[in-house]
Amino acid sequence: MEIKNVVCPFCGCLCDDITVKVEDNEIKAVKNGCGICITKFIKHHVNAVQSPMLKKEKTDENFVNVSMDEAIEKTGEILKNAKYPLIFGLSTTECEAQGKALELAELTGATIDQLPSVCHGPSIMALQSVGQITATLGEVKNRADMVIFWGCNPIEAHPRHFNRYSGTTAGMWSDRNKRYIVTIDVRETHTAKKSDKFIKISPGKDYELISIIRAAIKGQKIPDNVEEMMGVNKDDIENLINKMKGAKYGVVFYGMGMTQSFGKELNTDGAISLVKELNEWTKFSINPMLGHYNVAGAVHVWGWQSGYPFSINFSLQYPRYNPGEFSATQILARKECDAALIIATDPVAHLPNEAARHLAEIPVITIDPKFSLTALISDVVIPCATAGIEAEGTAYRMDGIPLRLKRVVRSEFLSDREILERLIEKIKEK
Amino acid sequence: MLIIKNGMMYDPANKIDGETIDIYIENGKIVEQPANERNNNEDIIIDAKGMIVMPGGVDIHSHIAGAKVTKARVMCPDDHRKDVIRKTKISRSGTGYTVPTTFITGYRYAKLGYTFVAEAASPPIATRHTHEEFNDIPIIDKTAYILMGSNHFVLDNIKNNNFDGLKNYVGFLLNATKGYAIKIVNPGGVENWKWGKNVKGLDDVVINYGVSPREILQNLAKVRKELNLPHAIHVHCNNLGSPGNLRTTLETIDAVKGEPIHITHIQFNSYAGENWGSFASGASEISDKINSSNNVTVDVGQVIFGNATTMTADGPWQHTVYKLSHQNKWVNIDVEMETGSGIVPYIFKENTAVNAIQWAIGLELFLLVKDPFRICLTTDHPNAGLFYYYPMVVEWLMSKKKRDEMLNKINPKAKEKTTLANIEREYTLQEIATITRAATARIMGLKNKGHIGTGADADISIYKFDENNIVKSFSSAKYVIKDGRVVVKDGEITGTHFGRTYYVKTKGEANDEIKETFEKFYSISFENYAVEDVYVPRKEVTECCKESITNQ
Amino acid sequence: MKLITARTLKQGMAMEESKISQTYQNICATGFLNEKDIAKSDMKEGELIKAKTAYGEVVVKCSKGVIDEGNLLIPMGPWANIIIGGNTNGTGMPDFKGIDVRISKTDEKILDVKEIIQKLKEK
């Protein structure tokens, strides 16, 4: 059986033209997806957790298989007894689960955080200080005659973005020939190679370059030693500015090169301010290249339910927000939480060691379809149906467009949402 | 059975003006008084002696759910600190201020005695998002108007003089999005904004399409009629917010040549003067026009001083507000093939001449329009004011004394440039019930809302009315009943069941041409566009035509 | 040198398949250097290098990369994270890009994920 127009649950591109061939509840082939999409679908059962399991003692070497009820019972106990629990992850599961996780955090007085803390948090923080001038990806396809990739490398991190939305795609009034593509990065990435112009910038100098461009647009002189300052020569900057002012519809895409480098949210703040100012000349937009396929989902769901996008604390029975104070990395690094529920993420693999270390000392529950590195040090591991492959739900693309994830094969396990619902019921009982 | 005894009923649709009438409710509906006397211990009896009873409030235009509303929530975390709501055993926590979170939206509307709210502007491609938020708003019934005034297929069909194509597309779009009405915002201007431009008048031209706002309005008004939709075209006029725009508003009314038209937040389109310096009220001319045009209904968009968050699909106007707003946040979102939106936090200040005049213009409109069945109470929440302060508007309308107090406090230009000081009229309770319930429900074509006749939905609000404290009287209801269940008692939430999503089913389906164009120019697959049934778990569908196609 | 950690296509594919695999280790326990830097340190591609920051040290395999002199790129993952600190200066975002790092030749071995986890448990 061929299932068409499946939505891929990997990156912020949320490609929805994937065809999946299924036979006897097994995925046999995947068409149209990039390498990561194909791997995700075809190998979704590789390294899968086979049963709910727990360790009687945290120091035990081995897990013991238990029933779902026992795993939920133990999890409920851990969360109920904790004084300052942390719920973390959720950027790679569907929206109803994200909503249930927030409900669970409210119920247990927990701090709940998702992945922007380590990825596009700075973009959202910039939205919160200066706003956002953006466009859905179809606008880029149809109108953009100038595209700037700043500190991002879609060819590797969002493999089909360039062909589907921003580079070679042909739209109503634009196509590759009409689009002038620039990459600004510290190294000549694959994306740079496909661009019309590559501007190499010294690491950690994005804020300086953005500021110089903003000043130059307002008529200030570009300093002569600019190349010494940031590795970019004056002519390149002048040409870039002329091209930007002359564009009919310009779009900037940016990624971790801007959000994770020195300056972080000040960089994104500056970039968005630059685009706001360009709108006095012509039409310009700026889009964050959200990495995980449903970061935008949690930003929206938690946004409409609590008013905040991530790093939310419920200790006082109402939502409070403070990046840094309530960010998972900091809470773990400062050893503040006394229990952790990890859903759809792998902090042992992806957070700095100093933070991951604390997970080895406190009770941890992991909900994940696969054996993540965090699962290996958890007290309870609960397998779940993979959203977008074995469970339906909503996901929000990097530009905020919501799509329905399909279920293409059945799983014996419950979905994240169902597991969280059971947990909520269990804790309400106690 | 639920019985409400001894209340003074205000049911303008059924011409009941303060009479003491008992109400009988069963299975969520108003039923006739039973023939035999009841002696049933399971009956719930509410003694509403000394209280006024009205149908549940119906808000015809508010921004409570969807892409731009949530963006506004996320964008102002600094505000949320000022208005936090703790969870209780039966209600969820949240934050308020200018853009309340979803649970809080439901609870606060219910406490005011409102039971139905229309989300005024949903972009089709993201209407799935609007429905997701609806499913997190407790108690009230909801519906969504669908943005169409700068939609590619609409513009293209008009350009090619293909009325049948246009009609079919609009029908398809309403079916696919599970929406309720045709919403038109700055027709044509939102498309021009995607090239950084706008439209200046009804006969200006949309870039690349060559059609005019006049043609967009005329064609969509005709489509609405032929699709037999329950609500007129819902229009946010061109030139909103600009001094002198009353001319555009009058032209807009003339343009539809007698077809029903609902003009929204008309206060923002009732301006005389040539520039900000000579800014003045055009309320007299506008209300004269409304009074003499039976096809026109309006909602006011009354200004309430204090913090607001402006959010509309009118991108170019939002850019202007940004420049006038003396603060640093501006959001603009271009939505492919369809529409756009803009968000700017704003503060209406009593001392600022323009804001003071705007405040007065809204009240002038309410007081000069003669038929309360054709004018509705709104603040275009959260654009001009917040829905929690509707009772303040009620007080200004019912008490000349209170309006004069305000008029004397604010910038004197409000007296100079408007006629408000000379208006003696005071609204009666019956008229208030009309502009907040009976009129709004009738204009929207909601047959079972806005009245307490037999067969109506059992959505009722009961207030303790104190004419010396009108704001307090309406800020928190004594009882609110929704679907026959008590959800508010003494101003507190006692029940949190979820209401229904209303939408239409009409004639229109996606033909090959629509699908081909879609696949070529949208960035998603056609098959994934329409809102799936799973997003409307509790629904109420209005069938518009006998041959409604149901395959969306 | 400056440390950059980043996503790569191969890292993404390996991660989606299984993190407890030799493939994942081969891809993520790699340090990409400019060929001039490799020559300067008297090393060869394929040899092991130790990367050391203020937060820790990790052994990775040396590989030639399209990268500026003075920069070391390690794909995001548990090896990179050993040497990245947990302080975020109140932003919530760790310094995934741009911290100072020193490299040296080494004959210590690359830890596998089980060993990395074992080390986490040590006080």
XYZ file of N, CA, C and O in Angstrom, chain A residues 4-5 7 16-17 95 99 102-103 106-107 124 127-139 141-143 164-165 170-173 248-249 276 279-280 283 285 299-300 303-309 314 316-319 321 393-394 396-397 399 401-404 406, chain B residues 67 70-71 73-78 80-81 84-87 91-95 100-103 125-129 132-133 136 152 191 193-196 208-209 319 322-323 328-337 339 519-525 527-528 532 534-535:
528
model
N 0.376 8.470 0.231
C 0.976 9.667 -0.380
C 0.841 10.878 0.534
O 0.047 10.888 1.467
N 1.629 11.892 0.216
C 1.549 13.173 0.933
C 1.695 13.006 2.435
O 0.991 13.637 3.213
N 3.637 13.553 5.902
C 4.450 14.652 6.420
C 5.670 14.059 7.124
O 5.535 13.186 7.967
N 5.829 17.695 3.026
C 4.599 16.908 3.132
C 4.253 16.206 1.826
O 3.092 15.938 1.545
N 5.281 15.893 1.037
C 5.028 15.204 -0.228
C 5.665 13.820 -0.229
O 5.954 13.253 -1.280
N 1.539 18.026 18.745
C 1.016 19.102 19.571
C 0.155 18.698 20.751
O 0.244 19.307 21.810
N 0.735 19.742 24.666
C -0.274 20.337 25.540
C -0.450 19.530 26.815
O -0.560 20.077 27.913
N 2.327 20.153 29.244
C 2.159 21.403 29.980
C 1.165 21.210 31.118
O 1.354 21.707 32.230
N 0.103 20.456 30.838
C -0.898 20.195 31.872
C -0.244 19.433 33.030
O -0.494 19.717 34.210
N 1.805 21.805 35.062
C 0.946 22.624 35.921
C 0.503 21.812 37.128
O 0.470 22.287 38.257
N 0.170 20.547 36.895
C -0.312 19.676 37.958
C 0.761 19.400 39.009
O 0.487 19.351 40.207
N 13.304 33.579 19.420
C 12.064 33.905 20.105
C 12.291 35.060 21.060
O 11.436 35.927 21.212
N 12.061 38.094 19.055
C 10.649 38.404 18.799
C 10.102 39.169 19.989
O 9.334 40.115 19.852
N 10.504 38.748 21.182
C 9.969 39.350 22.392
C 10.538 40.734 22.658
O 9.989 41.486 23.451
N 11.652 41.081 21.993
C 12.104 42.458 22.221
C 11.875 43.379 21.035
O 11.620 44.565 21.239
N 11.934 42.849 19.806
C 11.735 43.768 18.676
C 10.653 43.326 17.696
O 10.269 44.083 16.812
N 10.184 42.097 17.833
C 9.150 41.662 16.903
C 9.711 40.706 15.861
O 10.732 40.069 16.073
N 9.043 40.590 14.719
C 9.454 39.637 13.695
C 8.829 40.039 12.371
O 7.629 40.313 12.314
N 9.620 40.074 11.319
C 9.074 40.423 10.004
C 9.311 39.211 9.135
O 10.442 38.915 8.762
N 8.257 38.464 8.867
C 8.481 37.164 8.265
C 7.444 36.834 7.196
O 6.499 37.585 6.967
N 7.639 35.724 6.543
C 6.747 35.315 5.463
C 6.719 33.803 5.431
O 7.701 33.158 5.799
N 5.591 33.240 4.996
C 5.563 31.781 4.898
C 6.420 31.363 3.705
O 6.695 32.170 2.805
N 6.839 30.089 3.706
C 7.811 29.637 2.716
C 7.298 29.749 1.277
O 8.081 29.918 0.337
N 5.994 29.666 1.084
C 5.447 29.820 -0.268
C 5.685 31.224 -0.807
O 5.822 31.429 -2.019
N 5.745 32.226 0.080
C 6.040 33.592 -0.374
C 7.452 33.661 -0.921
O 7.717 34.334 -1.906
N 9.088 31.211 -2.255
C 9.030 30.493 -3.529
C 8.483 31.393 -4.635
O 8.984 31.418 -5.758
N 7.422 32.148 -4.310
C 6.745 32.907 -5.354
C 7.354 34.266 -5.641
O 7.264 34.753 -6.760
N 7.936 34.912 -4.609
C 8.323 36.307 -4.807
C 9.799 36.645 -4.638
O 10.245 37.662 -5.194
N 12.892 23.015 -2.350
C 11.445 23.183 -2.184
C 11.024 24.635 -1.988
O 9.960 25.054 -2.414
N 11.852 25.431 -1.298
C 11.377 26.747 -0.892
C 12.267 27.924 -1.282
O 11.764 28.965 -1.673
N 10.721 27.062 -8.501
C 10.116 28.094 -9.345
C 8.733 28.428 -8.818
O 7.923 27.543 -8.562
N 8.456 29.713 -8.640
C 7.159 30.131 -8.132
C 6.501 31.076 -9.113
O 6.897 31.167 -10.268
N 5.498 31.795 -8.642
C 4.707 32.622 -9.540
C 5.519 33.726 -10.215
O 5.363 34.000 -11.394
N 6.361 34.419 -9.451
C 7.111 35.522 -10.056
C 8.603 35.365 -9.884
O 9.363 36.322 -10.026
N 13.300 43.371 -4.783
C 11.841 43.620 -4.723
C 11.259 42.880 -3.519
O 10.288 43.314 -2.915
N 11.841 41.722 -3.231
C 11.347 40.919 -2.105
C 12.513 40.102 -1.593
O 12.852 39.074 -2.163
N 13.662 45.067 9.754
C 12.617 46.080 9.982
C 13.005 47.381 9.278
O 12.192 48.017 8.618
N 12.633 47.518 5.588
C 11.265 47.687 5.120
C 10.893 49.133 4.847
O 9.842 49.406 4.283
N 11.753 50.067 5.251
C 11.532 51.455 4.857
C 11.924 51.627 3.388
O 11.503 52.565 2.732
N 10.669 45.512 0.399
C 10.036 44.447 1.150
C 11.098 43.415 1.540
O 11.750 42.836 0.683
N 11.998 40.129 4.508
C 11.531 39.273 5.598
C 12.688 38.500 6.173
O 13.737 38.369 5.528
N 6.081 26.033 20.760
C 6.022 27.492 20.955
C 4.574 27.947 20.864
O 4.093 28.726 21.678
N 3.845 27.429 19.852
C 2.449 27.822 19.678
C 1.560 27.258 20.780
O 0.797 27.997 21.413
N 2.404 28.678 24.004
C 2.076 30.107 23.868
C 0.605 30.349 24.093
O 0.226 31.219 24.872
N -0.256 29.545 23.449
C -1.677 29.840 23.634
C -2.210 29.335 24.963
O -3.176 29.879 25.489
N -1.559 28.323 25.537
C -2.048 27.813 26.816
C -1.483 28.569 28.021
O -2.122 28.639 29.062
N -0.229 29.099 27.892
C 0.369 29.731 29.075
C 0.845 31.155 28.822
O 1.131 31.895 29.738
N 0.997 31.525 27.542
C 1.543 32.837 27.213
C 3.037 32.819 26.955
O 3.616 33.826 26.564
N 3.664 31.656 27.182
C 5.123 31.596 27.055
C 5.563 30.436 26.159
O 4.913 29.404 26.134
N 6.715 30.576 25.482
C 7.121 29.556 24.500
C 7.998 28.429 25.017
O 8.087 27.381 24.391
N 6.005 26.263 36.962
C 4.682 26.266 37.591
C 4.722 26.120 39.107
O 3.710 25.775 39.714
N 4.516 28.163 41.382
C 3.557 29.015 42.079
C 2.130 28.819 41.577
O 1.275 29.659 41.831
N 1.890 27.732 40.815
C 0.546 27.395 40.327
C 0.057 28.284 39.196
O -1.118 28.240 38.833
N 0.943 29.116 38.690
C 0.625 29.836 37.457
C 1.918 29.896 36.654
O 3.007 29.732 37.200
N 1.841 30.106 35.355
C 3.057 30.021 34.549
C 3.967 31.236 34.753
O 3.501 32.371 34.786
N 7.975 32.740 33.393
C 8.908 32.544 32.273
C 10.200 33.275 32.561
O 10.181 34.444 32.938
N -1.097 13.424 14.670
C -1.074 14.621 15.497
C -0.792 15.825 14.627
O -0.666 15.701 13.412
N -0.681 16.999 15.228
C -0.377 18.204 14.460
C 1.076 18.577 14.663
O 1.639 18.397 15.737
N 3.849 21.948 13.502
C 3.924 23.282 12.921
C 5.278 23.462 12.249
O 6.316 23.268 12.870
N 5.231 23.842 10.968
C 6.463 24.030 10.184
C 7.222 25.249 10.704
O 6.691 26.053 11.467
N 7.770 27.982 9.543
C 7.123 29.274 9.295
C 5.738 29.343 9.925
O 4.962 30.239 9.622
N 3.163 27.144 9.665
C 2.038 26.462 9.007
C 1.799 25.110 9.682
O 2.724 24.305 9.784
N 0.576 24.845 10.131
C 0.290 23.563 10.797
C -0.131 22.487 9.799
O -0.925 22.742 8.907
N 0.391 21.287 9.980
C 0.014 20.165 9.121
C -0.320 18.956 9.985
O 0.164 18.840 11.108
N -1.121 18.057 9.404
C -1.509 16.866 10.160
C -0.530 15.736 9.871
O -0.375 15.299 8.730
N 0.588 11.933 9.702
C -0.179 10.712 9.459
C 0.406 9.565 10.259
O 1.561 9.569 10.661
N -3.098 32.141 14.431
C -1.676 32.446 14.277
C -1.267 33.792 14.873
O -0.317 33.858 15.662
N -1.679 34.043 18.852
C -0.623 33.384 19.629
C 0.709 34.082 19.482
O 1.475 34.188 20.430
N 0.985 34.594 18.285
C 2.239 35.335 18.139
C 2.240 36.522 19.090
O 3.238 36.829 19.739
N 0.679 36.731 21.905
C 0.874 36.237 23.274
C 2.363 36.039 23.567
O 2.882 36.459 24.597
N 3.032 35.347 22.625
C 4.446 35.009 22.842
C 5.320 36.256 22.820
O 6.329 36.336 23.522
N 4.868 37.254 22.048
C 5.686 38.442 21.855
C 5.759 39.371 23.057
O 6.670 40.192 23.160
N 4.811 39.283 23.973
C 4.795 40.223 25.100
C 4.841 39.541 26.465
O 3.930 39.719 27.277
N 5.876 38.790 26.764
C 5.937 38.113 28.054
C 5.977 39.110 29.208
O 5.502 38.820 30.304
N 6.520 40.294 28.934
C 6.600 41.322 29.971
C 5.210 41.711 30.473
O 5.033 42.059 31.633
N 2.542 39.658 30.573
C 1.827 38.582 31.263
C 2.056 38.604 32.756
O 1.199 38.199 33.537
N 3.235 39.071 33.149
C 3.518 39.148 34.589
C 2.477 39.959 35.334
O 2.263 39.798 36.524
N -1.612 37.370 36.179
C -1.455 35.917 36.237
C -2.660 35.299 36.901
O -3.266 35.893 37.802
N -3.001 34.114 36.444
C -4.175 33.430 36.986
C -3.762 32.057 37.477
O -3.247 31.235 36.712
N -4.015 31.826 38.762
C -3.637 30.532 39.336
C -4.619 29.450 38.923
O -5.788 29.725 38.719
N -4.139 28.224 38.893
C -5.066 27.127 38.613
C -5.941 26.899 39.846
O -5.596 27.287 40.965
N -10.215 24.671 37.272
C -9.827 25.501 36.130
C -8.311 25.563 35.983
O -7.568 25.404 36.947
N -7.885 25.825 34.741
C -6.458 25.835 34.432
C -5.859 27.211 34.710
O -6.566 28.210 34.815
N -4.540 27.243 34.793
C -3.858 28.517 35.012
C -3.662 29.222 33.673
O -3.977 28.683 32.621
N -3.129 30.443 33.750
C -2.854 31.151 32.502
C -2.422 32.572 32.776
O -2.116 32.936 33.919
N -2.380 33.345 31.712
C -2.008 34.752 31.840
C -2.994 35.578 31.033
O -3.622 35.078 30.099
N -5.243 37.362 26.463
C -5.316 36.256 27.420
C -5.074 34.909 26.747
O -5.380 34.729 25.564
N -4.548 33.965 27.535
C -4.348 32.616 27.016
C -5.713 31.943 26.855
O -6.723 32.445 27.342
N -5.720 30.803 26.175
C -6.995 30.222 25.752
C -7.940 29.868 26.893
O -9.133 30.190 26.840
N -7.432 29.200 27.932
C -8.351 28.811 29.011
C -8.945 30.055 29.652
O -10.145 30.139 29.931
N -4.778 28.936 5.192
C -3.778 27.874 5.284
C -3.429 27.548 6.733
O -2.927 26.474 7.031
N -3.710 28.474 7.652
C -3.403 28.211 9.056
C -4.667 28.077 9.900
O -4.607 28.165 11.127
N -5.813 27.833 9.272
C -7.045 27.723 10.054
C -7.064 26.456 10.907
O -7.748 26.388 11.920
N -6.273 25.481 10.532
C -6.106 24.302 11.404
C -5.650 24.778 12.792
O -6.086 24.265 13.827
N -4.772 25.789 12.792
C -4.267 26.344 14.047
C -5.413 26.984 14.823
O -5.549 26.790 16.035
N -7.377 24.369 16.472
C -6.672 23.777 17.621
C -6.844 24.654 18.845
O -7.040 24.167 19.961
N -6.764 25.958 18.661
C -6.938 26.843 19.809
C -8.373 26.819 20.298
O -8.626 26.846 21.497
N -9.076 24.460 22.856
C -8.521 24.743 24.190
C -9.205 25.939 24.835
O -8.707 26.477 25.828
N -5.279 34.848 -3.858
C -4.924 34.706 -5.259
C -6.085 34.227 -6.122
O -6.364 34.791 -7.194
N -2.534 42.306 -0.618
C -1.704 41.745 -1.687
C -0.644 42.775 -2.099
O 0.527 42.454 -2.250
N 0.669 44.996 -0.344
C 1.652 45.123 0.743
C 2.795 44.130 0.580
O 3.910 44.352 1.057
N 2.513 43.041 -0.113
C 3.578 42.067 -0.318
C 4.651 42.609 -1.248
O 5.734 42.048 -1.350
N 4.347 43.708 -1.936
C 5.375 44.400 -2.699
C 5.691 45.742 -2.022
O 6.241 46.643 -2.630
N 5.264 45.875 -0.786
C 5.550 47.093 -0.032
C 4.610 48.251 -0.325
O 4.874 49.382 0.056
N -0.234 43.273 -10.494
C -0.217 41.981 -11.188
C -1.600 41.427 -11.520
O -1.740 40.576 -12.373
N -2.623 41.870 -10.816
C -3.955 41.337 -11.092
C -4.822 42.346 -11.822
O -5.721 41.985 -12.571
N 1.995 48.648 9.777
C 3.307 49.284 9.654
C 3.213 50.739 10.079
O 4.080 51.260 10.780
N 2.944 50.967 13.801
C 4.263 50.759 14.398
C 4.997 52.094 14.506
O 5.560 52.434 15.547
N 4.940 52.858 13.422
C 5.667 54.128 13.434
C 5.038 55.141 14.376
O 5.713 56.030 14.887
N 8.992 49.477 20.432
C 9.913 48.832 19.509
C 9.455 47.531 18.864
O 10.181 46.935 18.095
N 8.228 47.069 19.194
C 7.879 45.748 18.661
C 6.931 45.860 17.456
O 5.930 46.557 17.506
N 7.252 45.147 16.418
C 6.391 45.101 15.227
C 6.502 43.703 14.638
O 7.596 43.205 14.419
N 5.348 43.086 14.404
C 5.353 41.796 13.725
C 4.606 41.949 12.408
O 3.547 42.572 12.354
N 5.169 41.398 11.350
C 4.469 41.314 10.082
C 4.628 39.895 9.557
O 5.727 39.351 9.585
N 3.525 39.287 9.092
C 3.631 37.956 8.505
C 2.920 37.961 7.162
O 1.728 38.238 7.096
N 3.645 37.658 6.086
C 3.016 37.486 4.772
C 2.625 36.018 4.649
O 3.459 35.136 4.877
N 1.368 35.761 4.326
C 0.901 34.372 4.225
C 0.665 34.043 2.758
O -0.143 34.701 2.094
N 1.374 33.029 2.256
C 1.381 32.759 0.824
C -0.003 32.624 0.214
O -0.889 31.995 0.784
N -0.176 33.243 -0.957
C -1.345 33.074 -1.807
C -2.641 33.610 -1.207
O -3.687 33.574 -1.848
N -3.096 35.996 2.258
C -3.352 37.150 3.122
C -2.086 37.496 3.896
O -0.996 37.126 3.485
N -0.855 23.130 -6.388
C 0.396 22.373 -6.346
C 1.556 23.184 -6.912
O 2.690 23.048 -6.470
N 1.249 24.067 -7.848
C 2.332 24.853 -8.459
C 2.847 25.946 -7.537
O 4.034 26.219 -7.485
N 1.935 26.591 -6.815
C 2.358 27.816 -6.129
C 2.329 27.808 -4.607
O 2.917 28.680 -3.984
N 1.623 26.861 -4.023
C 1.675 26.772 -2.567
C 2.938 25.995 -2.186
O 3.584 25.383 -3.028
N 3.277 25.994 -0.906
C 4.454 25.237 -0.472
C 4.065 23.976 0.276
O 4.897 23.336 0.905
N 2.761 23.629 0.246
C 2.319 22.363 0.839
C 1.510 21.611 -0.211
O 1.140 22.184 -1.235
N 1.241 20.331 0.058
C 0.461 19.532 -0.890
C -1.011 19.826 -0.742
O -1.495 20.034 0.373
N -3.500 17.901 -0.871
C -4.193 16.924 -0.036
C -4.118 17.262 1.449
O -4.959 16.851 2.233
N -3.095 18.012 1.848
C -2.934 18.313 3.273
C -3.528 19.654 3.667
O -3.317 20.108 4.789
N -9.042 18.742 8.777
C -9.601 17.409 8.967
C -10.691 17.420 10.054
O -10.675 18.270 10.955
N -11.095 15.693 12.584
C -10.606 15.490 13.942
C -10.453 16.818 14.701
O -10.435 16.840 15.927
N -10.351 17.935 13.947
C -10.181 19.234 14.602
C -11.489 19.864 15.061
O -11.489 20.939 15.667
